[in-house]
Amino acid sequence: MAEPGEQGVRIGLSAVVIALRDRKACVLTTIGHDGAVALPFGPFDPARDRTFERALRDFVTEQTGFRLGFVEQLYTFGDFGRDSPRATPGPDRRREVSVGYLALTSDAADAPMAEARWMPVLDIFPWEDRRGGAPVCLAPLLAGLARWAEGDPRRQGRVDTLFAPAPPHRWNEGRVLERYELLYEAGLVAEAARDRDAAVPSDASGRAMASDHRRILATGLGRLRSKLQYRPVLFDLMPSAFTLSELQAAAEAVTGLSLHKQNFRRGVERTGLVEPTGRLSAATGGRPAELFRLIDGDHSAGETLGLPLPAQR
């Protein structure tokens, strides 16, 4: 037990598991202790668990029924004053330090546990969806950020750089965490109101999550978007055979961007990552489309092997 006035530390592990369902990027969720949507999460027991990753795999399966494939560590979260999550109840009052992990899967079957759900990522971060132009939620968010900036050029500069409301600023899809952190700092998301014991702002947008899980998810989505440009990680979300239209739809679902069809296809061909299977897909609803597959080989190292992201401008 911690001495009076001291606060112990407990290590928690959080999993961002992303898959594609109905051409949407979805994250595997469960229900937190307060009834809010949560990432699969559990404590690390140093007396029982041999490694962080082994413990992560075990409790994700226990909570969702889902077995993880490849995972990578994201970041360690433990800021004081943020519900990450709040100190544990009881005399110990231990401060929680959470280690986040990212996992990608092409297996998006319904999770067998009743409380587990696949939730569209862009329902949680609607301002990140630029496929149809500026999203509806952007105007009230920018108005709230303008009130927060109050003529401060440094604050306004951060808003302009991250949200690119007008030229010459351009949207950078990889800066998901920075945008969420800015909205949190400005008190425009429900988690900020919760952590400050304040009223939830009327223009709060997106789906709130338990603890600091939306922050962890923002880190995972930003990491995935950035990696698309230098590693072929998108194929970890794809079935073994796919059409180029399906591959483009997957890239758009993850990036939140509308991509130029011909430029995307030419770029995929230049990478040399895919080859035709010799089969056609009849699931397109129209003219059968050629099926492709990822060429066998080690694509995890060496030269840059990302996919092109030629956004429509």
Short mmCIF file of N, CA, C and O in Angstrom, two decimals, residues 165-212:
data_model
loop_
_atom_site.label_atom_id
_atom_site.label_comp_id
_atom_site.label_asym_id
_atom_site.label_seq_id
_atom_site.Cartn_x
_atom_site.Cartn_y
_atom_site.Cartn_z
N PRO A 165 -8.73 25.58 -42.48
CA PRO A 165 -10.04 26.08 -42.90
C PRO A 165 -10.03 26.82 -44.23
O PRO A 165 -11.07 26.96 -44.87
N ALA A 166 -8.85 27.31 -44.66
CA ALA A 166 -8.77 28.07 -45.91
C ALA A 166 -7.33 28.02 -46.41
O ALA A 166 -6.39 27.79 -45.63
N PRO A 167 -7.12 28.24 -47.74
CA PRO A 167 -5.76 28.32 -48.27
C PRO A 167 -5.00 29.45 -47.57
O PRO A 167 -5.63 30.41 -47.11
N PRO A 168 -3.67 29.37 -47.47
CA PRO A 168 -2.78 28.37 -48.09
C PRO A 168 -2.60 27.11 -47.26
O PRO A 168 -1.80 26.25 -47.62
N HIS A 169 -3.31 26.97 -46.16
CA HIS A 169 -3.16 25.80 -45.30
C HIS A 169 -3.78 24.58 -45.98
O HIS A 169 -4.83 24.67 -46.62
N ARG A 170 -3.12 23.43 -45.79
CA ARG A 170 -3.61 22.19 -46.40
C ARG A 170 -3.78 21.13 -45.32
O ARG A 170 -3.00 21.05 -44.38
N TRP A 171 -4.80 20.35 -45.49
CA TRP A 171 -5.16 19.30 -44.53
C TRP A 171 -4.09 18.22 -44.51
O TRP A 171 -3.67 17.71 -45.55
N ASN A 172 -3.63 17.87 -43.33
CA ASN A 172 -2.69 16.77 -43.15
C ASN A 172 -3.42 15.66 -42.41
O ASN A 172 -3.67 15.77 -41.20
N GLU A 173 -3.75 14.59 -43.11
CA GLU A 173 -4.61 13.56 -42.52
C GLU A 173 -3.93 12.81 -41.38
O GLU A 173 -4.60 12.18 -40.55
N GLY A 174 -2.59 12.87 -41.29
CA GLY A 174 -1.90 12.13 -40.26
C GLY A 174 -1.92 12.78 -38.88
O GLY A 174 -1.58 12.13 -37.88
N ARG A 175 -2.37 14.04 -38.77
CA ARG A 175 -2.28 14.77 -37.51
C ARG A 175 -3.56 14.63 -36.68
O ARG A 175 -4.09 15.59 -36.13
N VAL A 176 -4.05 13.41 -36.58
CA VAL A 176 -5.31 13.13 -35.88
C VAL A 176 -5.20 13.47 -34.39
O VAL A 176 -6.08 14.12 -33.82
N LEU A 177 -4.14 13.01 -33.76
CA LEU A 177 -3.98 13.24 -32.32
C LEU A 177 -3.87 14.73 -32.01
O LEU A 177 -4.48 15.21 -31.05
N GLU A 178 -3.11 15.47 -32.81
CA GLU A 178 -2.96 16.90 -32.55
C GLU A 178 -4.29 17.64 -32.66
O GLU A 178 -4.56 18.56 -31.87
N ARG A 179 -5.13 17.24 -33.62
CA ARG A 179 -6.44 17.89 -33.73
C ARG A 179 -7.31 17.57 -32.53
O ARG A 179 -7.99 18.44 -31.96
N TYR A 180 -7.31 16.29 -32.12
CA TYR A 180 -8.10 15.93 -30.95
C TYR A 180 -7.59 16.65 -29.70
O TYR A 180 -8.39 17.15 -28.88
N GLU A 181 -6.28 16.72 -29.54
CA GLU A 181 -5.71 17.40 -28.37
C GLU A 181 -6.07 18.88 -28.36
O GLU A 181 -6.30 19.46 -27.30
N LEU A 182 -6.12 19.50 -29.54
CA LEU A 182 -6.51 20.91 -29.61
C LEU A 182 -7.96 21.09 -29.19
O LEU A 182 -8.30 22.01 -28.43
N LEU A 183 -8.84 20.21 -29.67
CA LEU A 183 -10.24 20.28 -29.27
C LEU A 183 -10.40 20.03 -27.77
O LEU A 183 -11.24 20.66 -27.11
N TYR A 184 -9.60 19.12 -27.23
CA TYR A 184 -9.63 18.86 -25.78
C TYR A 184 -9.18 20.11 -25.02
O TYR A 184 -9.82 20.52 -24.05
N GLU A 185 -8.09 20.71 -25.45
CA GLU A 185 -7.57 21.91 -24.79
C GLU A 185 -8.59 23.05 -24.82
O GLU A 185 -8.73 23.81 -23.86
N ALA A 186 -9.32 23.14 -25.93
CA ALA A 186 -10.34 24.19 -26.08
C ALA A 186 -11.65 23.84 -25.39
O ALA A 186 -12.58 24.64 -25.39
N GLY A 187 -11.74 22.65 -24.80
CA GLY A 187 -12.96 22.24 -24.11
C GLY A 187 -14.11 21.90 -25.02
O GLY A 187 -15.27 22.02 -24.62
N LEU A 188 -13.82 21.43 -26.24
CA LEU A 188 -14.86 21.20 -27.23
C LEU A 188 -15.21 19.73 -27.42
O LEU A 188 -15.97 19.39 -28.32
N VAL A 189 -14.63 18.86 -26.60
CA VAL A 189 -15.02 17.45 -26.63
C VAL A 189 -15.48 17.05 -25.23
O VAL A 189 -15.07 17.64 -24.23
N ALA A 190 -16.32 16.04 -25.19
CA ALA A 190 -16.96 15.66 -23.93
C ALA A 190 -15.95 15.23 -22.88
O ALA A 190 -16.16 15.46 -21.68
N GLU A 191 -14.84 14.62 -23.28
CA GLU A 191 -13.85 14.16 -22.31
C GLU A 191 -13.24 15.32 -21.54
O GLU A 191 -12.93 15.20 -20.35
N ALA A 192 -13.05 16.47 -22.22
CA ALA A 192 -12.50 17.64 -21.53
C ALA A 192 -13.46 18.14 -20.46
O ALA A 192 -13.05 18.48 -19.35
N ALA A 193 -14.74 18.18 -20.79
CA ALA A 193 -15.74 18.60 -19.80
C ALA A 193 -15.77 17.64 -18.62
O ALA A 193 -15.86 18.05 -17.46
N ARG A 194 -15.69 16.35 -18.89
CA ARG A 194 -15.70 15.34 -17.83
C ARG A 194 -14.50 15.50 -16.90
O ARG A 194 -14.64 15.50 -15.68
N ASP A 195 -13.31 15.68 -17.47
CA ASP A 195 -12.10 15.75 -16.66
C ASP A 195 -12.03 17.05 -15.85
O ASP A 195 -11.33 17.12 -14.84
N ARG A 196 -12.75 18.08 -16.31
CA ARG A 196 -12.74 19.37 -15.60
C ARG A 196 -14.00 19.57 -14.76
O ARG A 196 -14.23 20.65 -14.22
N ASP A 197 -14.84 18.52 -14.70
CA ASP A 197 -16.11 18.60 -13.98
C ASP A 197 -16.93 19.80 -14.45
O ASP A 197 -17.52 20.54 -13.67
N ALA A 198 -16.95 20.00 -15.76
CA ALA A 198 -17.70 21.11 -16.37
C ALA A 198 -18.84 20.55 -17.19
O ALA A 198 -18.94 19.34 -17.45
N ALA A 199 -19.74 21.44 -17.61
CA ALA A 199 -20.85 21.03 -18.46
C ALA A 199 -20.33 20.65 -19.84
O ALA A 199 -19.41 21.28 -20.36
N VAL A 200 -20.91 19.61 -20.42
CA VAL A 200 -20.52 19.19 -21.76
C VAL A 200 -20.91 20.27 -22.75
O VAL A 200 -22.05 20.73 -22.76
N PRO A 201 -19.98 20.76 -23.60
CA PRO A 201 -20.31 21.83 -24.54
C PRO A 201 -21.37 21.38 -25.54
O PRO A 201 -21.40 20.23 -25.96
N SER A 202 -22.24 22.30 -25.92
CA SER A 202 -23.34 21.96 -26.81
C SER A 202 -22.86 21.55 -28.19
O SER A 202 -23.55 20.83 -28.90
N ASP A 203 -21.67 22.04 -28.59
CA ASP A 203 -21.17 21.70 -29.93
C ASP A 203 -20.12 20.59 -29.88
O ASP A 203 -19.35 20.42 -30.81
N ALA A 204 -20.07 19.87 -28.74
CA ALA A 204 -19.14 18.72 -28.68
C ALA A 204 -19.50 17.74 -29.79
O ALA A 204 -20.67 17.46 -30.02
N SER A 205 -18.49 17.23 -30.47
CA SER A 205 -18.75 16.42 -31.66
C SER A 205 -18.12 15.05 -31.53
O SER A 205 -17.13 14.85 -30.84
N GLY A 206 -18.71 14.10 -32.21
CA GLY A 206 -18.18 12.75 -32.24
C GLY A 206 -18.63 11.95 -31.04
O GLY A 206 -19.31 12.43 -30.15
N ARG A 207 -18.24 10.69 -31.05
CA ARG A 207 -18.65 9.76 -30.00
C ARG A 207 -17.62 9.75 -28.88
O ARG A 207 -16.46 9.40 -29.09
N ALA A 208 -18.01 10.17 -27.68
CA ALA A 208 -17.10 10.15 -26.55
C ALA A 208 -16.78 8.72 -26.16
O ALA A 208 -17.55 7.79 -26.43
N MET A 209 -15.63 8.54 -25.50
CA MET A 209 -15.21 7.22 -25.06
C MET A 209 -14.81 7.25 -23.60
O MET A 209 -14.56 8.30 -23.02
N ALA A 210 -14.76 6.08 -23.00
CA ALA A 210 -14.37 5.95 -21.61
C ALA A 210 -12.92 6.38 -21.42
O ALA A 210 -12.10 6.31 -22.35
N SER A 211 -12.61 6.80 -20.20
CA SER A 211 -11.24 7.07 -19.81
C SER A 211 -10.58 7.99 -20.83
O SER A 211 -11.17 8.97 -21.27
N ASP A 212 -9.33 7.69 -21.20
CA ASP A 212 -8.62 8.48 -22.21
C ASP A 212 -8.56 7.71 -23.53
O ASP A 212 -7.64 7.87 -24.31
#
